[in-house]
C-alpha positions as CSV (number, residue, x, y, z in Angstrom):
1,M,-38.4,31.4,-76.3
2,Q,-38.1,27.7,-76.4
3,S,-36.0,26.3,-79.4
4,R,-37.7,24.3,-82.1
5,S,-35.1,21.6,-81.5
6,P,-34.0,19.5,-78.6
7,A,-31.5,20.7,-76.2
8,S,-28.2,21.3,-77.7
9,R,-25.7,18.6,-77.5
10,T,-21.9,18.2,-77.9
11,G,-20.6,16.9,-81.1
12,R,-20.8,17.8,-85.0
13,P,-22.7,21.0,-85.5
14,R,-26.1,20.5,-87.1
15,S,-26.5,20.7,-90.9
16,A,-29.1,23.4,-92.0
17,T,-29.4,21.4,-95.2
18,A,-30.3,18.3,-93.4
19,D,-32.7,20.0,-91.3
20,A,-34.4,21.4,-94.2
21,A,-34.6,18.2,-96.0
22,I,-36.1,16.5,-92.9
23,L,-38.9,19.0,-92.5
24,A,-39.8,19.1,-96.2
25,A,-39.8,15.2,-96.1
26,T,-42.1,15.4,-93.0
27,R,-44.6,17.7,-94.7
28,E,-44.5,15.3,-98.0
29,A,-45.1,12.3,-95.6
30,L,-48.0,14.1,-93.8
31,V,-49.8,14.7,-97.2
32,E,-49.2,11.2,-98.6
33,L,-49.6,9.1,-95.5
34,G,-51.5,11.1,-93.0
35,W,-50.6,11.5,-89.4
36,S,-51.2,7.9,-88.1
37,K,-49.2,6.3,-90.8
38,L,-46.3,8.8,-90.6
39,T,-43.2,7.4,-89.1
40,L,-39.5,8.8,-88.6
41,G,-38.2,6.0,-90.5
42,D,-40.2,6.9,-93.6
43,V,-39.1,10.6,-93.1
44,A,-35.5,9.5,-93.0
45,T,-35.7,7.7,-96.0
46,R,-37.5,10.4,-98.0
47,A,-35.0,12.9,-96.5
48,G,-31.8,10.8,-97.4
49,V,-30.7,10.8,-93.9
50,A,-30.2,8.2,-91.2
51,K,-32.9,7.6,-88.6
52,T,-30.4,8.4,-86.0
53,T,-30.0,11.8,-87.5
54,L,-33.7,12.6,-86.8
55,Y,-33.5,11.4,-83.2
56,R,-30.5,13.5,-82.5
57,R,-32.6,16.5,-83.4
58,W,-36.3,15.5,-82.4
59,A,-37.5,13.3,-79.6
60,G,-40.3,12.0,-81.7
61,K,-43.0,12.4,-84.1
62,N,-44.9,15.1,-82.3
63,E,-41.9,17.5,-82.1
64,L,-41.0,16.8,-85.6
65,V,-44.5,17.7,-87.0
66,V,-44.7,20.7,-85.1
67,D,-41.4,22.0,-86.5
68,A,-42.3,21.1,-90.0
69,V,-45.5,23.1,-89.7
70,A,-44.0,25.9,-87.9
71,E,-41.7,26.5,-90.9
72,L,-44.5,27.0,-93.1
73,F,-45.7,30.0,-91.0
74,D,-42.2,31.4,-90.9
75,A,-43.1,32.4,-94.5
76,L,-45.5,34.9,-93.3
77,E,-44.9,38.6,-94.0
78,L,-46.7,41.8,-92.9
79,P,-47.0,43.8,-96.4
80,D,-46.9,47.6,-96.2
81,R,-50.2,48.5,-97.8
82,G,-50.3,52.0,-96.4
83,S,-53.1,51.6,-93.6
84,L,-53.5,49.1,-90.8
85,A,-56.8,47.7,-92.3
86,A,-55.0,46.9,-95.5
87,D,-51.8,45.4,-93.8
88,I,-54.2,43.1,-91.8
89,E,-56.1,42.1,-94.7
90,G,-52.8,41.3,-96.4
91,V,-51.3,39.1,-93.8
92,V,-54.7,37.3,-92.9
93,L,-55.0,36.3,-96.6
94,Q,-51.4,34.9,-96.5
95,F,-52.2,33.1,-93.3
96,A,-55.4,31.4,-94.9
97,T,-53.3,30.3,-97.9
98,I,-50.9,28.4,-95.7
99,L,-53.8,26.9,-93.8
100,A,-55.3,25.6,-96.9
101,L,-52.2,23.6,-97.7
102,P,-52.8,19.9,-97.0
103,E,-49.5,19.6,-95.1
104,A,-50.5,22.4,-92.8
105,K,-54.2,21.2,-92.3
106,S,-53.4,17.7,-91.5
107,G,-50.2,18.6,-89.4
108,L,-51.7,21.4,-87.2
109,M,-54.9,19.6,-86.5
110,A,-52.9,16.5,-85.6
111,V,-50.4,18.2,-83.2
112,V,-53.2,20.2,-81.6
113,A,-55.2,17.1,-80.8
114,E,-52.1,15.4,-79.3
115,A,-51.4,18.4,-77.3
116,T,-54.7,18.0,-75.2
117,R,-53.0,15.1,-73.3
118,D,-49.2,16.3,-73.8
119,D,-48.2,19.5,-71.8
120,A,-44.7,19.5,-73.3
121,L,-46.1,19.3,-76.8
122,R,-48.5,22.1,-76.1
123,E,-45.6,24.2,-75.0
124,R,-43.6,23.5,-78.0
125,I,-46.7,24.6,-80.2
126,R,-46.9,27.7,-78.2
127,A,-43.1,28.4,-78.5
128,S,-42.6,27.3,-82.0
129,V,-45.7,28.6,-83.7
130,V,-47.4,31.2,-81.4
131,E,-44.7,33.1,-79.9
132,R,-42.7,33.3,-83.1
133,Q,-45.6,34.6,-85.1
134,K,-46.6,37.3,-82.7
135,R,-43.8,39.4,-84.4
136,L,-46.3,40.1,-87.0
137,V,-48.6,41.7,-84.3
138,L,-45.8,43.8,-82.8
139,E,-44.6,44.8,-86.3
140,G,-48.0,45.7,-87.5
141,R,-48.9,47.7,-84.3
142,A,-45.6,49.7,-84.4
143,R,-46.1,50.6,-88.1
144,A,-49.7,51.7,-87.2
145,Q,-48.6,53.7,-84.3
146,A,-45.9,55.4,-86.3
147,R,-48.8,56.5,-88.8
148,G,-50.8,57.7,-86.0
149,E,-53.5,55.0,-86.6
150,L,-53.2,53.5,-83.1
151,P,-52.2,55.3,-79.8
152,A,-48.9,54.3,-78.1
153,E,-49.2,51.9,-75.2
154,P,-46.0,52.7,-72.8
155,D,-47.0,50.2,-70.1
156,P,-45.1,46.9,-71.0
157,D,-47.6,44.6,-69.2
158,S,-50.6,46.2,-71.0
159,S,-48.8,46.3,-74.2
160,A,-48.1,42.4,-74.0
161,R,-51.8,41.7,-73.1
162,T,-52.7,43.7,-76.1
163,V,-50.5,41.7,-78.4
164,D,-51.8,38.4,-76.9
165,L,-55.4,39.5,-77.4
166,I,-54.8,40.5,-81.0
167,F,-53.0,37.4,-81.9
168,D,-55.5,35.3,-80.4
169,M,-58.5,37.0,-82.3
170,V,-56.8,36.9,-85.5
171,A,-55.4,33.4,-85.3
172,G,-58.5,32.0,-83.8
173,A,-60.8,33.4,-86.1
174,V,-58.9,32.2,-89.4
175,V,-58.2,28.7,-87.9
176,H,-61.7,28.2,-87.1
177,R,-62.9,29.4,-90.2
178,T,-60.5,27.5,-92.4
179,L,-60.0,24.2,-90.4
180,V,-63.1,23.9,-88.2
181,S,-65.9,25.4,-90.3
182,A,-64.0,24.4,-93.6
183,E,-65.1,27.6,-95.2
184,P,-62.8,29.9,-97.4
185,A,-61.2,32.9,-96.0
186,D,-61.5,34.8,-99.2
187,E,-61.1,38.4,-99.6
188,E,-64.8,39.3,-98.8
189,W,-64.6,37.4,-95.5
190,V,-61.3,39.0,-94.8
191,R,-62.5,42.4,-95.4
192,G,-65.6,41.7,-93.0
193,F,-63.3,40.3,-90.3
194,T,-60.9,43.2,-90.4
195,R,-63.8,45.7,-90.1
196,V,-65.1,44.0,-87.2
197,L,-61.6,43.5,-85.5
198,L,-60.9,47.3,-85.8
199,H,-64.2,48.8,-85.2
200,G,-66.3,46.2,-83.6
201,L,-69.9,45.4,-84.3
202,G,-71.1,49.2,-84.1
203,E,-70.4,49.7,-87.8
């Protein structure tokens, strides 16, 4: 899976403290300035680091914003609520809460728009956000299989396609609801979405 940062280089090891400060400053600048006015110079000033420090880690604003937004989604956890439906509802509510953050909304919409004409950026989004968060689908499915709520899927290719499909359905629906339709993904909506996801339109 592609790293969130540029290719490793020789020299002094990276500072996790500096990385955290830079990503936090990027999200702060997104909220205050918006995508178009955000500059690496402003982020460096806010983070208290030299501008060259940013360029040693990120090639430009696109990559930096992707990583700043991706870090928000790393906070997602799959709660164990005792059933697959309840687990899905819990993580979807968390996801919707993150998407409602001003820095998540502005950052994600901006980099997705930029990625329509930048293949490398689109790959970075896929690796830094999509592939990393598929861990939630894998964990949830394994837990549901252990409970006997879902059948085992021993074929690895079929299993991978199922994971992709589940992730796309969940992420696509919640992103569309919150960022495109600008409607709340509240508990009532999440319950209805989970019911359709698990049982289709027959119920």
